[in-house]
Structures are given as structure tokens and as C-alpha cells.
CSV table of C-alpha atoms in Angstrom, one decimal:
chain,number,residue,atom,x,y,z
A,1,UNK,CA,109.9,78.0,105.9
A,2,UNK,CA,109.2,82.1,105.0
A,3,UNK,CA,106.9,82.7,107.3
A,4,UNK,CA,104.2,85.9,107.0
A,5,UNK,CA,105.6,88.6,106.0
A,6,UNK,CA,102.9,90.8,108.8
A,7,UNK,CA,102.8,87.8,111.4
A,8,UNK,CA,105.8,86.6,111.9
A,9,UNK,CA,104.9,83.9,113.8
A,10,UNK,CA,102.9,82.1,110.8
A,11,UNK,CA,104.7,80.0,108.8
A,12,UNK,CA,103.7,79.5,104.9
A,13,UNK,CA,102.5,75.8,104.4
A,14,UNK,CA,100.3,74.5,101.4
A,15,UNK,CA,97.7,75.4,104.5
A,16,UNK,CA,98.5,78.6,105.5
A,17,UNK,CA,99.9,80.7,102.2
A,18,UNK,CA,97.5,83.0,99.9
A,19,UNK,CA,97.4,85.4,97.3
A,20,UNK,CA,98.6,88.5,98.5
A,21,UNK,CA,97.2,90.9,96.3
A,22,UNK,CA,98.9,94.4,95.4
A,23,UNK,CA,95.3,95.5,93.9
A,24,UNK,CA,92.4,93.9,94.4
A,25,UNK,CA,90.6,91.7,92.2
A,26,UNK,CA,87.5,93.8,92.5
A,27,UNK,CA,89.6,96.7,90.8
A,28,UNK,CA,90.5,94.6,88.1
A,29,UNK,CA,94.0,93.6,90.1
A,30,UNK,CA,95.4,90.6,88.9
A,31,UNK,CA,98.9,91.1,90.7
A,32,UNK,CA,98.8,88.2,93.4
A,33,UNK,CA,102.0,86.4,94.4
A,34,UNK,CA,102.2,83.8,97.2
A,35,UNK,CA,104.3,83.0,99.6
A,36,UNK,CA,104.1,86.6,101.4
A,37,UNK,CA,101.1,86.3,103.0
A,38,UNK,CA,98.8,83.6,105.1
A,39,UNK,CA,95.2,83.8,104.9
A,40,UNK,CA,95.2,85.6,108.4
A,41,UNK,CA,96.9,88.3,107.1
A,42,UNK,CA,95.1,88.9,104.5
A,43,UNK,CA,91.7,88.7,106.1
A,44,UNK,CA,93.1,91.7,108.3
A,45,UNK,CA,94.7,93.6,104.9
A,46,UNK,CA,91.3,92.8,103.4
A,47,UNK,CA,89.2,94.7,106.4
A,48,UNK,CA,92.0,97.5,106.7
A,49,UNK,CA,92.6,98.7,103.7
A,50,UNK,CA,91.6,96.7,100.2
A,51,UNK,CA,87.5,96.7,101.3
A,52,UNK,CA,87.4,100.4,102.1
A,53,UNK,CA,89.5,101.2,98.7
A,54,UNK,CA,87.1,99.3,97.2
A,55,UNK,CA,84.2,100.6,98.1
A,56,UNK,CA,85.7,103.9,97.0
A,57,UNK,CA,86.6,103.2,93.7
A,58,UNK,CA,83.8,101.1,93.1
A,59,UNK,CA,81.4,103.6,91.8
A,60,UNK,CA,84.0,105.0,88.5
A,61,UNK,CA,85.0,100.5,88.5
A,62,UNK,CA,81.1,99.8,87.6
A,63,UNK,CA,80.7,102.9,85.8
A,64,UNK,CA,83.2,102.1,83.2
A,65,UNK,CA,82.4,97.9,83.6
A,66,UNK,CA,85.8,97.6,84.5
A,67,UNK,CA,86.7,93.8,84.6
A,68,UNK,CA,87.1,92.0,88.4
A,69,UNK,CA,88.0,87.9,88.9
A,70,UNK,CA,85.8,88.2,91.8
A,71,UNK,CA,82.6,89.9,93.5
A,72,UNK,CA,79.8,90.8,92.2
A,73,UNK,CA,78.6,94.6,91.1
A,74,UNK,CA,76.8,96.0,93.0
A,75,UNK,CA,74.1,99.0,93.5
A,76,UNK,CA,75.7,102.2,92.2
A,77,UNK,CA,73.2,104.9,93.0
A,78,UNK,CA,73.4,108.6,90.7
A,79,UNK,CA,71.5,111.2,91.9
A,80,UNK,CA,69.3,113.8,89.1
A,81,UNK,CA,69.7,117.3,89.6
A,82,UNK,CA,65.3,117.3,91.0
A,83,UNK,CA,66.9,114.6,93.9
A,84,UNK,CA,65.2,111.8,91.9
A,85,UNK,CA,67.8,108.8,92.5
A,86,UNK,CA,69.0,106.3,89.4
A,87,UNK,CA,70.1,103.0,89.7
A,88,UNK,CA,72.5,101.1,88.1
A,89,UNK,CA,72.7,97.3,89.5
A,90,UNK,CA,75.3,96.2,86.5
A,91,UNK,CA,73.1,94.3,84.7
A,92,UNK,CA,73.6,96.9,81.2
A,93,UNK,CA,71.0,99.9,81.8
A,94,UNK,CA,70.5,102.4,85.0
A,95,UNK,CA,66.9,102.7,86.0
A,96,UNK,CA,64.8,104.4,88.6
A,97,UNK,CA,65.1,103.4,91.7
A,98,UNK,CA,61.6,103.5,92.8
A,99,UNK,CA,58.9,103.5,89.5
A,100,UNK,CA,58.0,107.2,88.8
A,101,UNK,CA,54.1,106.8,87.1
A,102,UNK,CA,52.2,110.8,85.1
A,103,UNK,CA,48.9,110.4,84.6
A,104,UNK,CA,48.6,113.2,81.7
A,105,UNK,CA,44.1,113.2,80.4
A,106,UNK,CA,44.0,112.8,76.4
A,107,UNK,CA,41.5,114.6,74.0
A,108,UNK,CA,39.3,111.8,74.0
A,109,UNK,CA,38.3,111.2,77.8
A,110,UNK,CA,40.6,108.8,77.8
A,111,UNK,CA,44.3,109.1,79.6
A,112,UNK,CA,47.8,108.2,79.1
A,113,UNK,CA,49.4,106.4,81.9
A,114,UNK,CA,53.1,106.1,82.0
A,115,UNK,CA,55.9,104.5,84.5
A,116,UNK,CA,58.9,104.7,83.8
A,117,UNK,CA,60.5,101.6,85.9
A,118,UNK,CA,63.4,99.2,85.7
A,119,UNK,CA,61.8,95.9,85.6
A,120,UNK,CA,58.5,94.4,85.3
A,121,UNK,CA,58.5,94.4,89.6
A,122,UNK,CA,58.9,97.7,89.4
A,123,UNK,CA,56.6,98.8,86.4
A,124,UNK,CA,53.8,96.0,88.5
A,125,UNK,CA,54.1,98.5,91.0
A,126,UNK,CA,53.8,101.6,89.6
A,127,UNK,CA,50.4,100.5,88.3
A,128,UNK,CA,49.5,99.5,91.8
A,129,UNK,CA,50.5,102.6,93.1
A,130,UNK,CA,48.1,105.1,90.0
A,131,UNK,CA,44.7,102.8,91.5
A,132,UNK,CA,44.4,105.4,93.7
A,133,UNK,CA,43.7,107.6,91.2
A,134,UNK,CA,42.2,105.3,88.6
A,135,UNK,CA,40.7,102.5,90.6
A,136,UNK,CA,39.2,100.7,87.6
A,137,UNK,CA,43.0,100.0,86.5
A,138,UNK,CA,43.4,96.5,85.4
A,139,UNK,CA,47.2,96.0,86.7
A,140,UNK,CA,47.2,93.0,85.1
A,141,UNK,CA,45.9,93.1,82.3
A,142,UNK,CA,48.1,96.7,81.6
A,143,UNK,CA,50.9,94.1,82.6
A,144,UNK,CA,49.9,92.1,79.6
A,145,UNK,CA,49.5,95.4,77.7
A,146,UNK,CA,52.6,98.0,78.2
A,147,UNK,CA,54.6,98.6,75.1
A,148,UNK,CA,57.5,99.3,76.4
A,149,UNK,CA,60.3,101.3,75.4
A,150,UNK,CA,64.4,103.0,76.4
A,151,UNK,CA,63.8,106.6,78.1
A,152,UNK,CA,67.0,108.3,78.1
A,153,UNK,CA,68.5,110.3,81.1
A,154,UNK,CA,69.5,113.5,79.2
A,155,UNK,CA,70.5,115.1,82.4
A,156,UNK,CA,73.8,115.0,84.9
A,157,UNK,CA,73.9,112.3,87.5
A,158,UNK,CA,75.8,112.5,90.0
A,159,UNK,CA,77.6,110.1,91.8
A,160,UNK,CA,79.5,109.9,95.2
A,161,UNK,CA,83.5,108.8,95.5
A,162,UNK,CA,84.2,107.6,98.6
A,163,UNK,CA,88.1,107.9,97.5
A,164,UNK,CA,91.4,110.1,99.6
A,165,UNK,CA,94.2,110.3,101.6
A,166,UNK,CA,93.1,108.5,105.1
A,167,UNK,CA,91.4,105.6,101.7
A,168,UNK,CA,93.8,105.9,99.8
A,169,UNK,CA,97.1,105.8,101.7
A,170,UNK,CA,96.7,103.2,103.7
A,171,UNK,CA,96.2,101.0,100.9
A,172,UNK,CA,99.0,102.3,98.7
A,173,UNK,CA,101.7,101.9,102.0
A,174,UNK,CA,100.8,97.9,102.2
A,175,UNK,CA,100.9,97.2,98.1
A,176,UNK,CA,103.7,99.5,98.4
A,177,UNK,CA,105.6,96.9,101.0
A,178,UNK,CA,103.8,94.0,99.4
A,179,UNK,CA,105.4,94.9,95.9
A,180,UNK,CA,108.5,95.7,96.8
A,181,UNK,CA,108.8,91.7,98.9
A,182,UNK,CA,107.1,90.0,95.8
A,183,UNK,CA,110.3,91.2,94.2
A,184,UNK,CA,113.3,90.6,97.1
A,185,UNK,CA,113.3,94.1,98.8
A,186,UNK,CA,112.4,94.8,102.0
A,187,UNK,CA,109.0,95.6,102.9
A,188,UNK,CA,109.1,99.0,104.2
A,189,UNK,CA,110.2,99.1,107.8
A,190,UNK,CA,106.9,100.6,109.2
A,191,UNK,CA,105.2,98.0,107.6
A,192,UNK,CA,103.7,95.7,110.2
A,193,UNK,CA,103.4,97.9,113.3
A,194,UNK,CA,101.6,100.4,110.9
A,195,UNK,CA,98.8,97.5,110.0
A,196,UNK,CA,98.4,96.9,113.6
A,197,UNK,CA,97.9,100.6,114.8
A,198,UNK,CA,95.7,100.2,112.2
A,199,UNK,CA,93.8,97.4,113.5
A,200,UNK,CA,94.5,98.2,117.0
A,201,UNK,CA,92.7,101.6,116.1
A,202,UNK,CA,89.3,99.6,114.9
A,203,UNK,CA,88.8,102.3,112.4
A,204,UNK,CA,90.4,105.2,113.4
A,205,UNK,CA,93.6,105.9,111.6
A,206,UNK,CA,97.5,106.2,113.0
A,207,UNK,CA,100.3,109.3,111.8
A,208,UNK,CA,102.0,108.1,108.2
A,209,UNK,CA,105.5,107.2,109.2
A,210,UNK,CA,107.4,109.8,108.5
A,211,UNK,CA,109.0,111.1,104.8
A,212,UNK,CA,106.5,107.9,102.9
A,213,UNK,CA,103.8,109.5,100.8
A,214,UNK,CA,103.3,112.0,98.0
A,215,UNK,CA,100.6,112.6,95.7
A,216,UNK,CA,102.2,112.3,92.5
A,217,UNK,CA,101.3,116.3,90.5
A,218,UNK,CA,102.1,117.1,86.7
A,219,UNK,CA,102.3,114.4,84.0
A,220,UNK,CA,102.5,110.6,84.1
A,221,UNK,CA,106.4,109.7,84.9
A,222,UNK,CA,105.5,106.5,82.3
A,223,UNK,CA,104.0,105.8,79.8
A,224,UNK,CA,101.4,103.4,79.3
A,225,UNK,CA,100.2,100.7,76.4
A,226,UNK,CA,98.1,98.0,75.0
A,227,UNK,CA,96.0,99.1,78.0
A,228,UNK,CA,93.0,101.3,77.6
A,229,UNK,CA,91.8,102.6,81.7
A,230,UNK,CA,95.5,100.9,83.3
A,231,UNK,CA,96.1,100.3,87.2
A,232,UNK,CA,100.3,100.8,87.4
A,233,UNK,CA,102.9,100.6,89.4
A,234,UNK,CA,106.8,101.5,89.5
A,235,UNK,CA,109.5,100.4,91.3
A,236,UNK,CA,112.0,101.8,91.1
A,237,UNK,CA,115.4,101.3,93.6
A,238,UNK,CA,117.8,104.2,93.7
A,239,UNK,CA,121.9,103.3,95.5
A,240,UNK,CA,121.8,107.0,95.0
A,241,UNK,CA,119.7,108.2,97.1
A,242,UNK,CA,119.7,104.7,99.4
A,243,UNK,CA,116.0,104.9,99.0
A,244,UNK,CA,113.2,103.5,97.0
A,245,UNK,CA,110.2,104.6,95.5
A,246,UNK,CA,106.9,102.2,94.8
A,247,UNK,CA,103.9,104.4,92.6
A,248,UNK,CA,100.7,103.6,92.3
A,249,UNK,CA,98.2,104.7,90.1
A,250,UNK,CA,95.2,103.7,90.3
A,251,UNK,CA,93.4,104.2,87.2
A,252,UNK,CA,96.0,105.8,86.5
A,253,UNK,CA,94.0,108.5,87.4
A,254,UNK,CA,94.8,108.8,91.7
A,255,UNK,CA,98.9,108.8,91.3
A,256,UNK,CA,100.2,107.9,95.2
A,257,UNK,CA,104.1,106.9,96.1
A,258,UNK,CA,105.6,105.5,98.6
A,259,UNK,CA,109.5,105.7,99.2
A,260,UNK,CA,110.9,102.7,101.4
A,261,UNK,CA,114.7,102.9,102.4
A,262,UNK,CA,117.0,100.7,100.3
A,263,UNK,CA,120.6,99.3,100.9
A,264,UNK,CA,121.2,98.3,97.7
A,265,UNK,CA,124.3,99.5,95.4
A,266,UNK,CA,122.8,99.1,92.1
A,267,UNK,CA,119.8,100.6,90.3
A,268,UNK,CA,116.5,98.3,89.8
A,269,UNK,CA,113.5,98.6,88.7
A,270,UNK,CA,110.2,97.0,88.3
A,271,UNK,CA,106.7,97.7,86.3
A,272,UNK,CA,104.1,96.3,86.9
A,273,UNK,CA,100.5,96.9,84.8
A,274,UNK,CA,96.7,96.1,83.9
A,275,UNK,CA,94.1,97.8,81.5
A,276,UNK,CA,91.2,97.2,84.3
A,277,UNK,CA,88.6,96.7,81.3
A,278,UNK,CA,90.2,94.1,79.5
A,279,UNK,CA,92.0,92.0,82.5
A,280,UNK,CA,95.0,92.1,80.4
A,281,UNK,CA,98.4,92.8,82.0
A,282,UNK,CA,99.3,96.4,80.0
A,283,UNK,CA,103.5,98.1,79.1
A,284,UNK,CA,104.4,100.0,81.9
A,285,UNK,CA,107.4,102.1,80.3
A,286,UNK,CA,109.3,104.5,82.8
A,287,UNK,CA,110.4,108.2,82.4
A,288,UNK,CA,114.2,107.3,84.5
A,289,UNK,CA,114.8,110.7,83.7
A,290,UNK,CA,111.0,111.8,85.1
A,291,UNK,CA,112.3,109.6,88.2
A,292,UNK,CA,116.0,111.0,89.1
A,293,UNK,CA,114.6,114.7,88.4
A,294,UNK,CA,111.5,114.6,91.5
A,295,UNK,CA,112.0,115.3,95.1
A,296,UNK,CA,111.5,112.2,97.1
A,297,UNK,CA,109.7,114.3,99.8
A,298,UNK,CA,106.5,113.6,101.6
A,299,UNK,CA,103.2,115.7,100.9
A,300,UNK,CA,100.3,115.1,102.8
A,301,UNK,CA,98.3,117.2,101.4
A,302,UNK,CA,95.1,115.6,101.8
A,303,UNK,CA,93.0,117.1,98.8
A,304,UNK,CA,95.0,115.6,96.4
A,305,UNK,CA,95.7,116.4,93.0
A,306,UNK,CA,94.5,119.4,91.4
A,307,UNK,CA,93.5,117.4,88.3
A,308,UNK,CA,92.0,115.2,90.0
A,309,UNK,CA,88.6,115.5,88.6
A,310,UNK,CA,89.9,116.0,85.3
A,311,UNK,CA,91.7,112.6,85.3
A,312,UNK,CA,88.9,111.4,86.3
A,313,UNK,CA,87.4,112.5,83.5
A,314,UNK,CA,89.7,111.2,80.8
A,315,UNK,CA,89.1,107.8,82.9
A,316,UNK,CA,86.1,107.4,81.9
A,317,UNK,CA,86.2,109.7,78.1
A,318,UNK,CA,88.6,106.4,77.5
A,319,UNK,CA,85.9,103.5,78.3
A,320,UNK,CA,83.3,105.0,75.5
A,321,UNK,CA,84.0,101.7,74.0
A,322,UNK,CA,83.1,99.4,76.7
A,323,UNK,CA,79.0,99.1,76.4
A,324,UNK,CA,78.1,99.5,79.4
A,325,UNK,CA,80.0,102.7,79.9
A,326,UNK,CA,78.3,104.5,76.5
A,327,UNK,CA,75.0,103.8,78.0
A,328,UNK,CA,76.3,105.4,81.3
A,329,UNK,CA,77.9,108.9,79.9
A,330,UNK,CA,74.4,109.3,78.1
A,331,UNK,CA,73.5,110.6,81.3
A,332,UNK,CA,75.8,113.4,81.3
A,333,UNK,CA,76.3,114.1,77.1
A,334,UNK,CA,76.0,117.8,77.3
A,335,UNK,CA,77.7,118.4,80.7
A,336,UNK,CA,81.6,116.6,79.8
A,337,UNK,CA,81.5,117.0,83.8
A,338,UNK,CA,82.7,114.2,85.5
A,339,UNK,CA,79.9,112.2,87.1
A,340,UNK,CA,81.7,111.2,90.3
A,341,UNK,CA,82.3,113.9,93.2
A,342,UNK,CA,84.9,114.2,95.1
A,343,UNK,CA,84.3,116.7,97.3
A,344,UNK,CA,84.8,113.6,100.2
A,345,UNK,CA,88.7,114.0,100.4
A,346,UNK,CA,89.7,114.0,104.0
């Protein structure tokens, strides 16, 4: 009988086996092989690596309207230049977090009352607040007589994207080992020890196994077809190098490689791709020459690739045909800048 790759004392049975998501389903991942992890181990990995990764990438996932097979969109908070907060609650439009009210006198002793709100509850709150200045205001009548319209936000809205080495490297390390196991290869020899260090550290990040990680720089060493915004996984096992490299590209923007030992006698290639917008598989063709020519050496540079902002901008642009993305991108149309801040890299 097979045993759990993370907790070897657990035998995998119909009751204990669970799906090992290579990329979390909440971020559009669809590859979830069984026969690798027990439900207990899966719960540990969810807490230690998957949930931080989901929280970090959730703003972009929600911004482009990515497809997920579980979980609901959260509340995406966006800040305007004057400090006002707008939110996207996954209903297809953005709205102020709190109702915004303005009262403007007209020429005939009347006043124009405008309340910017995202729903009827907020509209009522704004009207109630207006009564402090207009004590004779009939809130119920105003609710019935209100002329509803769409007010575009023609300014840059910024969102904090909580990604970086301390979040993405542990997740990529685990995903690389699971992807290798899925294809019949051995995981990284430090797989169980590293996860246990994460668990014992209670949020502290232990030193990463040496000669293991580096950020991808430069052009992608693969081509993806039948996908607009893909997640990509490429495994290449080299008999000559006695090493295996697993490259993961989240949204094809933040690209991380993990190296593992390999003692096989043949060259091996395995790929996986999924279009985040549609949830369908994508074809990934690796550039074998590029993989062969690049050094497989570790680089723990915490700031990530210099062009990450540009790559995320391209992801947002690529999703423009998607309805939800169009609504949100309109807020930054004049600036042509990425909406997601990467200033909290660790």
C-alpha cells in the first residue's frame, strides 16, 4: 500500500487519501492527483503554504475574474489617490466601501443630493447621513425617487499584492516535489524536513534548502497555446546534470524554478498548463535549448525579477476581453500602469 509522501506513517486508503493540488484551486489550479498526500498532510500544506499563496495572489485573481472550482471571491479593497476606498465584492462592479454624499445648492432654492453607493443598503445609509444637513429629508421617499446611474472611477486605484520570496518559494518548493511525485520521480530530499520546520516554526520561515531556488529572468523558456492567462509547470530531468528542474509560473508572471537531484539515465520532460480565465488545460511547449543553456544555480534575490510589474501589467491587459476585468481596468485606463503594488516583497 502507498504511504503519504509527507507523513509516511499514514497509509493511503480510500478514507485517508486526498487531492494534492499542485497549484491551489482557489487560484485556478486544476491538477490535483491522488495517491500522494493524506488528508492530514494536505491540511498542513494548506495552512503553511497554500493559504498564504492564495491570499497573496487573490487581488490579481479577482481583478482578472479567474475561474476557480472552490472558494468564493473575497473583498478586494482599492485605494484612490485621495485615500477613498473602493471595493470589488465579486459582483461585477466596483463600489465605494462607504457611501459618499454630496449636497449642492441649485438656483431655485432646491438642492441636489448625490449619494455614491454600491447597493441599496449603502444608499439608505448615505441618505440617513444627509439628514444631519437636511433635517426635512424624507428618506423613504428619496429611496423611491432616486435616479440610479453608473459613476465611473476615472483615476488610478492601487491594490497591495502580498507576494514575495517568503510566500512563493515555500509554495513552489512543495509544488515541485508534488509534481515530481505525480510523474513517478522522487521529491526533493529535504521535502519532509522543510515542511516540518515550517510547521514547528509557527510562521517563521526556516532557511531554504541550499542550491534549490532561483527566479526566472528574461524571456520565458516555453510557449503556451490555447490560453490567455496561464499557470505553467515544466519539469526537466537531465541525466547529464544529475539534476531535475521544475519551473512554475504563477499567471505566467512570477516564475520560480526549483532544482532537485536526479539519478536517471535519460532526459525527461513533463509539462502542465491551465488557462486561469477559462479553467481549461493549456498546451505548454518548453524551449529545450533554453533550458539546456541556462545555469541551474540558486538565486535567493528577495526582490524578484526586475520586470515583474511589467509582466503583471501584461496579465491584466491580456484579460481585457473578460467582462469583469474591463470594469476594473477602466479605473486605471489613463495611466497604463499595473494596479498591483509589489512593494512588500520580503
